[in-house]
mmCIF file with all atom_site columns, C-alpha atoms in Angstrom:
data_model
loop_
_atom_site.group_PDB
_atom_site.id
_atom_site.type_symbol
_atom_site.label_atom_id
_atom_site.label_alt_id
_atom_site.label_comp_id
_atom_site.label_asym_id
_atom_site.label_entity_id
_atom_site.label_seq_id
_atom_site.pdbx_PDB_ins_code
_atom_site.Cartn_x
_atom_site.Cartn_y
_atom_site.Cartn_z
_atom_site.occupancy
_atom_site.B_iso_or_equiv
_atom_site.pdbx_formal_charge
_atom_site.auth_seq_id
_atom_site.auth_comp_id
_atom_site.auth_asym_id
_atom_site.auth_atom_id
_atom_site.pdbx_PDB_model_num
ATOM 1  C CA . UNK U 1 1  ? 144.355 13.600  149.622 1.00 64.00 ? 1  UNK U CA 1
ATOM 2  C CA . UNK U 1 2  ? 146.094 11.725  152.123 1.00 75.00 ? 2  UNK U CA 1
ATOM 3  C CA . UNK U 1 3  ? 145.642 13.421  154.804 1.00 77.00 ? 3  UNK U CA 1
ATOM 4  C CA . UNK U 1 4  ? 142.471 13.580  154.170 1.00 74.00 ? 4  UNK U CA 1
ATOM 5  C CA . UNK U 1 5  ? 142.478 9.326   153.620 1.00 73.00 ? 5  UNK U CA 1
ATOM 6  C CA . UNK U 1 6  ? 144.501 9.093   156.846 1.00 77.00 ? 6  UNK U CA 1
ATOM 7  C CA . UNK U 1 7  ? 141.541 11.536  158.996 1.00 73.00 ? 7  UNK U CA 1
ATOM 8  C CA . UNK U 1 8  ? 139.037 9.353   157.851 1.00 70.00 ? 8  UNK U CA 1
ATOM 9  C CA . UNK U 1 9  ? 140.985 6.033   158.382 1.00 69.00 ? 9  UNK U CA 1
ATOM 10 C CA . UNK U 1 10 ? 140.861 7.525   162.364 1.00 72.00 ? 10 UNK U CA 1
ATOM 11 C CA . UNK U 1 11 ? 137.705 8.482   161.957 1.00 73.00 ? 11 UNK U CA 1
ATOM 12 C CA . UNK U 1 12 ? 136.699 5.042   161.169 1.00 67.00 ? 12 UNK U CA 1
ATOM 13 C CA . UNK U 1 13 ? 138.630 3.160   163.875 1.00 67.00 ? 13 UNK U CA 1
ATOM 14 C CA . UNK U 1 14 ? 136.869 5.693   166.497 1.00 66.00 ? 14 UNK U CA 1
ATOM 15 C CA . UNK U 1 15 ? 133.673 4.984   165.152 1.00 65.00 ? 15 UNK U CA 1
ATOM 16 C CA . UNK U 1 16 ? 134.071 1.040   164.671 1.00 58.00 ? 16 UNK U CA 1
ATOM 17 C CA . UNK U 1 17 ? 135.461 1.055   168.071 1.00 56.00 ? 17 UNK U CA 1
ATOM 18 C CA . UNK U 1 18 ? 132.412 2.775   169.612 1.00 54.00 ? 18 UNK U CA 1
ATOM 19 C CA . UNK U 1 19 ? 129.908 0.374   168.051 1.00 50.00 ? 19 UNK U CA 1
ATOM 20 C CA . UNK U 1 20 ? 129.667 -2.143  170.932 1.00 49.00 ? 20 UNK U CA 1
ATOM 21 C CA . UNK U 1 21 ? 125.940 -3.158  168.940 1.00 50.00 ? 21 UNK U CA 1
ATOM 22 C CA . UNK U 1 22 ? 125.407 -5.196  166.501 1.00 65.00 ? 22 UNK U CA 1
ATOM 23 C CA . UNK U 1 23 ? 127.462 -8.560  165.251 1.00 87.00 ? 23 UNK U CA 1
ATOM 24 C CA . UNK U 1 24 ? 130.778 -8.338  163.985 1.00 90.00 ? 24 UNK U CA 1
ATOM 25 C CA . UNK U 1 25 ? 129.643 -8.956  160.711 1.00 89.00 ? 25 UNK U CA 1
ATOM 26 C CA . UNK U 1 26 ? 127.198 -6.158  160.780 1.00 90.00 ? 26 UNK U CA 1
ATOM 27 C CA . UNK U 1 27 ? 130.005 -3.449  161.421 1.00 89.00 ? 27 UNK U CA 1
ATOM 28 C CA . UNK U 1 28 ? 132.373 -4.715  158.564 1.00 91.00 ? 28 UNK U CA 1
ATOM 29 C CA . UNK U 1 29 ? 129.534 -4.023  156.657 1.00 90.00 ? 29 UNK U CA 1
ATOM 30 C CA . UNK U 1 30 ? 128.584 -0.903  157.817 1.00 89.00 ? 30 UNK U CA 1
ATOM 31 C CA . UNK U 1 31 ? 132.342 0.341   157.300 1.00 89.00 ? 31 UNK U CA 1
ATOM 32 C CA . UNK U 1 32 ? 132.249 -0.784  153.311 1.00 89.00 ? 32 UNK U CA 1
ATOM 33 C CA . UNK U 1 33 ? 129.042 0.986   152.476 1.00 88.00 ? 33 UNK U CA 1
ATOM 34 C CA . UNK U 1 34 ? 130.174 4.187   154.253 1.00 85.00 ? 34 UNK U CA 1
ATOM 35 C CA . UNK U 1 35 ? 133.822 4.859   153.155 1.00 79.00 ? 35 UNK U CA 1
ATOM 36 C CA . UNK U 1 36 ? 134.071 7.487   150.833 1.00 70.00 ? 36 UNK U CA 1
ATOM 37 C CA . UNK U 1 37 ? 135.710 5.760   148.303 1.00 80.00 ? 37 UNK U CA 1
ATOM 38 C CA . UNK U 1 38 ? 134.224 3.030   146.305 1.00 86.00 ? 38 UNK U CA 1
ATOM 39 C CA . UNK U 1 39 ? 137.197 0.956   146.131 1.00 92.00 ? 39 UNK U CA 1
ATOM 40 C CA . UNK U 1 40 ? 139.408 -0.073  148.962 1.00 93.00 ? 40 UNK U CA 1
ATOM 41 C CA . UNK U 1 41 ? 141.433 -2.985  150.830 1.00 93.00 ? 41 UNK U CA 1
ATOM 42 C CA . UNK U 1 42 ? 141.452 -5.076  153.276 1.00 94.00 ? 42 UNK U CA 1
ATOM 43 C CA . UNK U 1 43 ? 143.823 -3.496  155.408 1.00 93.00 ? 43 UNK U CA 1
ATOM 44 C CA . UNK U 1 44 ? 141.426 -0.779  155.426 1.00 92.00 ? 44 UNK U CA 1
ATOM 45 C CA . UNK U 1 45 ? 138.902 -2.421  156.733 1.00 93.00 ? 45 UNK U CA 1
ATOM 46 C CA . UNK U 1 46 ? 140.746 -4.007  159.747 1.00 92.00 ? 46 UNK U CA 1
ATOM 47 C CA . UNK U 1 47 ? 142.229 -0.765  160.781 1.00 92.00 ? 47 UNK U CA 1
ATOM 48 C CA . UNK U 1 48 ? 138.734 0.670   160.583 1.00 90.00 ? 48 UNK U CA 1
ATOM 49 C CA . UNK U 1 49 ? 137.863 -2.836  163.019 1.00 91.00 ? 49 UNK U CA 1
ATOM 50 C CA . UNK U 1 50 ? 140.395 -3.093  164.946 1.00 90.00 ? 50 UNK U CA 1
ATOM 51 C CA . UNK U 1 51 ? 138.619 -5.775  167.135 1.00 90.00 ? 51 UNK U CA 1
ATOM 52 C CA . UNK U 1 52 ? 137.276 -8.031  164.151 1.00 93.00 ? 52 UNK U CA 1
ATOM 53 C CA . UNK U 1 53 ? 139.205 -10.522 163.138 1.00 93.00 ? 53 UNK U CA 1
ATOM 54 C CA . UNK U 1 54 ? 140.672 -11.374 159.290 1.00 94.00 ? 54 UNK U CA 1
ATOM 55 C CA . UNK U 1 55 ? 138.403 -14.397 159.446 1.00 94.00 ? 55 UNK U CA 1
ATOM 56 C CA . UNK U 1 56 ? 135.508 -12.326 160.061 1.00 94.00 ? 56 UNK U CA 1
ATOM 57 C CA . UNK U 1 57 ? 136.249 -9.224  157.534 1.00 94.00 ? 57 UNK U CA 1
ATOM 58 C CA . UNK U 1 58 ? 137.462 -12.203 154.785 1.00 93.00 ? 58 UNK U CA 1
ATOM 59 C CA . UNK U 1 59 ? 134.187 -14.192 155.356 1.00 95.00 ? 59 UNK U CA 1
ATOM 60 C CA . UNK U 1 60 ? 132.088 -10.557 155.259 1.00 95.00 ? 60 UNK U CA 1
ATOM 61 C CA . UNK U 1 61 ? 133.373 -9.620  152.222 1.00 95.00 ? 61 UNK U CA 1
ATOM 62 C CA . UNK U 1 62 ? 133.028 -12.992 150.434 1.00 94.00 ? 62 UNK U CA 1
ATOM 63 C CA . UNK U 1 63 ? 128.763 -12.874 151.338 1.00 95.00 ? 63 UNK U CA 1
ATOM 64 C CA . UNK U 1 64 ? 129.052 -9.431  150.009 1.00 95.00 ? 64 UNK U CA 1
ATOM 65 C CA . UNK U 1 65 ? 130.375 -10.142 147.047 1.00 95.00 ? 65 UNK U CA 1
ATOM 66 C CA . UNK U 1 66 ? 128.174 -13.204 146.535 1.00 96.00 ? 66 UNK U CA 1
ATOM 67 C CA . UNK U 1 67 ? 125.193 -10.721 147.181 1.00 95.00 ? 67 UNK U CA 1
ATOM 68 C CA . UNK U 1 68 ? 126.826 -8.363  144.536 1.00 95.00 ? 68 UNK U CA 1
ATOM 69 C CA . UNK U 1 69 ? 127.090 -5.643  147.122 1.00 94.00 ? 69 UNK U CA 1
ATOM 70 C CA . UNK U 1 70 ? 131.132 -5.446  145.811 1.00 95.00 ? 70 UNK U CA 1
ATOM 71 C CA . UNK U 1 71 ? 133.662 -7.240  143.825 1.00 95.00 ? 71 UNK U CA 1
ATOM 72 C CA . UNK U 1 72 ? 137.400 -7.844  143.935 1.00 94.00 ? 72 UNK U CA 1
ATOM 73 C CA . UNK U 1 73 ? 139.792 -6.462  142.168 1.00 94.00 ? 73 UNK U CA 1
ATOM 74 C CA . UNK U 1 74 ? 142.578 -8.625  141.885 1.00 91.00 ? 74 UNK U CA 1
ATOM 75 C CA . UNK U 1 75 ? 143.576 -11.096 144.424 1.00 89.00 ? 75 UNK U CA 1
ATOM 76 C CA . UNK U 1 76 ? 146.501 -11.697 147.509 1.00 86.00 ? 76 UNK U CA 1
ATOM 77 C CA . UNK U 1 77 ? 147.205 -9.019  149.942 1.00 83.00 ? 77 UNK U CA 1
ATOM 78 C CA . UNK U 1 78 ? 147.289 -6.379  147.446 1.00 87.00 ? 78 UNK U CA 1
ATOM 79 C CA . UNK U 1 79 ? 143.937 -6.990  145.757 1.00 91.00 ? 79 UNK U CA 1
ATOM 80 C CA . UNK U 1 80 ? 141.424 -4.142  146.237 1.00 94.00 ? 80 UNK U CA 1
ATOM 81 C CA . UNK U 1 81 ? 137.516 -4.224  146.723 1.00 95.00 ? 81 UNK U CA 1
ATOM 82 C CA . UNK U 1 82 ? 134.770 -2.435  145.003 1.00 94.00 ? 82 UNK U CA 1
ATOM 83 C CA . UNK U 1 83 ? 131.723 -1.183  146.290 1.00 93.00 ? 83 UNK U CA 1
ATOM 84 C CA . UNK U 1 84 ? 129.124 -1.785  143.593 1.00 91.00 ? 84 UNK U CA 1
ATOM 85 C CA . UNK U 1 85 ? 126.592 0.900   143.626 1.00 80.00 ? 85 UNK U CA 1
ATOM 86 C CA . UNK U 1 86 ? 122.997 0.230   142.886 1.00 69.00 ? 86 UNK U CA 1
#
């Protein structure tokens, strides 16, 4: 399983990186609604982006969880994220 987490954490970097379209924004949320896993971090998300900034990912995945598109699970830099399927 970690391999497999660790493939798909490259996978994700190569694809972010070869986005140039779109706002940042757009791709932090185009990242959280395709990882595999429902729940995830932060630190995932910036190695998936590696040219978005914290500010950025942080103020994505605030809207996102105002929209109710995920929700945190716990808070500081170990806190994890759920998707919230509808």
């Amino acid at each position: 399983a970690e391999r497999l987490a660790e493939a798909y954490r490259v996978f994700e970097e190569r694809a972010g990186a070869a986005m140039p379209a779109g706002s940042k924004q757009s791709r932090v949320r185009a990242v959280v609604a395709s990882l595999l896993e429902t729940t995830f971090s932060f630190d995932e998300i910036r190695a998936a982006l590696p040219g978005v900034s914290d500010a950025t990912i942080r103020l994505t995945l605030q809207r996102l969880r105002d929209e109710g598109a995920v929700e945190s699970l716990g808070q500081g830099r170990s806190a994890r994220w759920r998707r919230i399927e509808h």
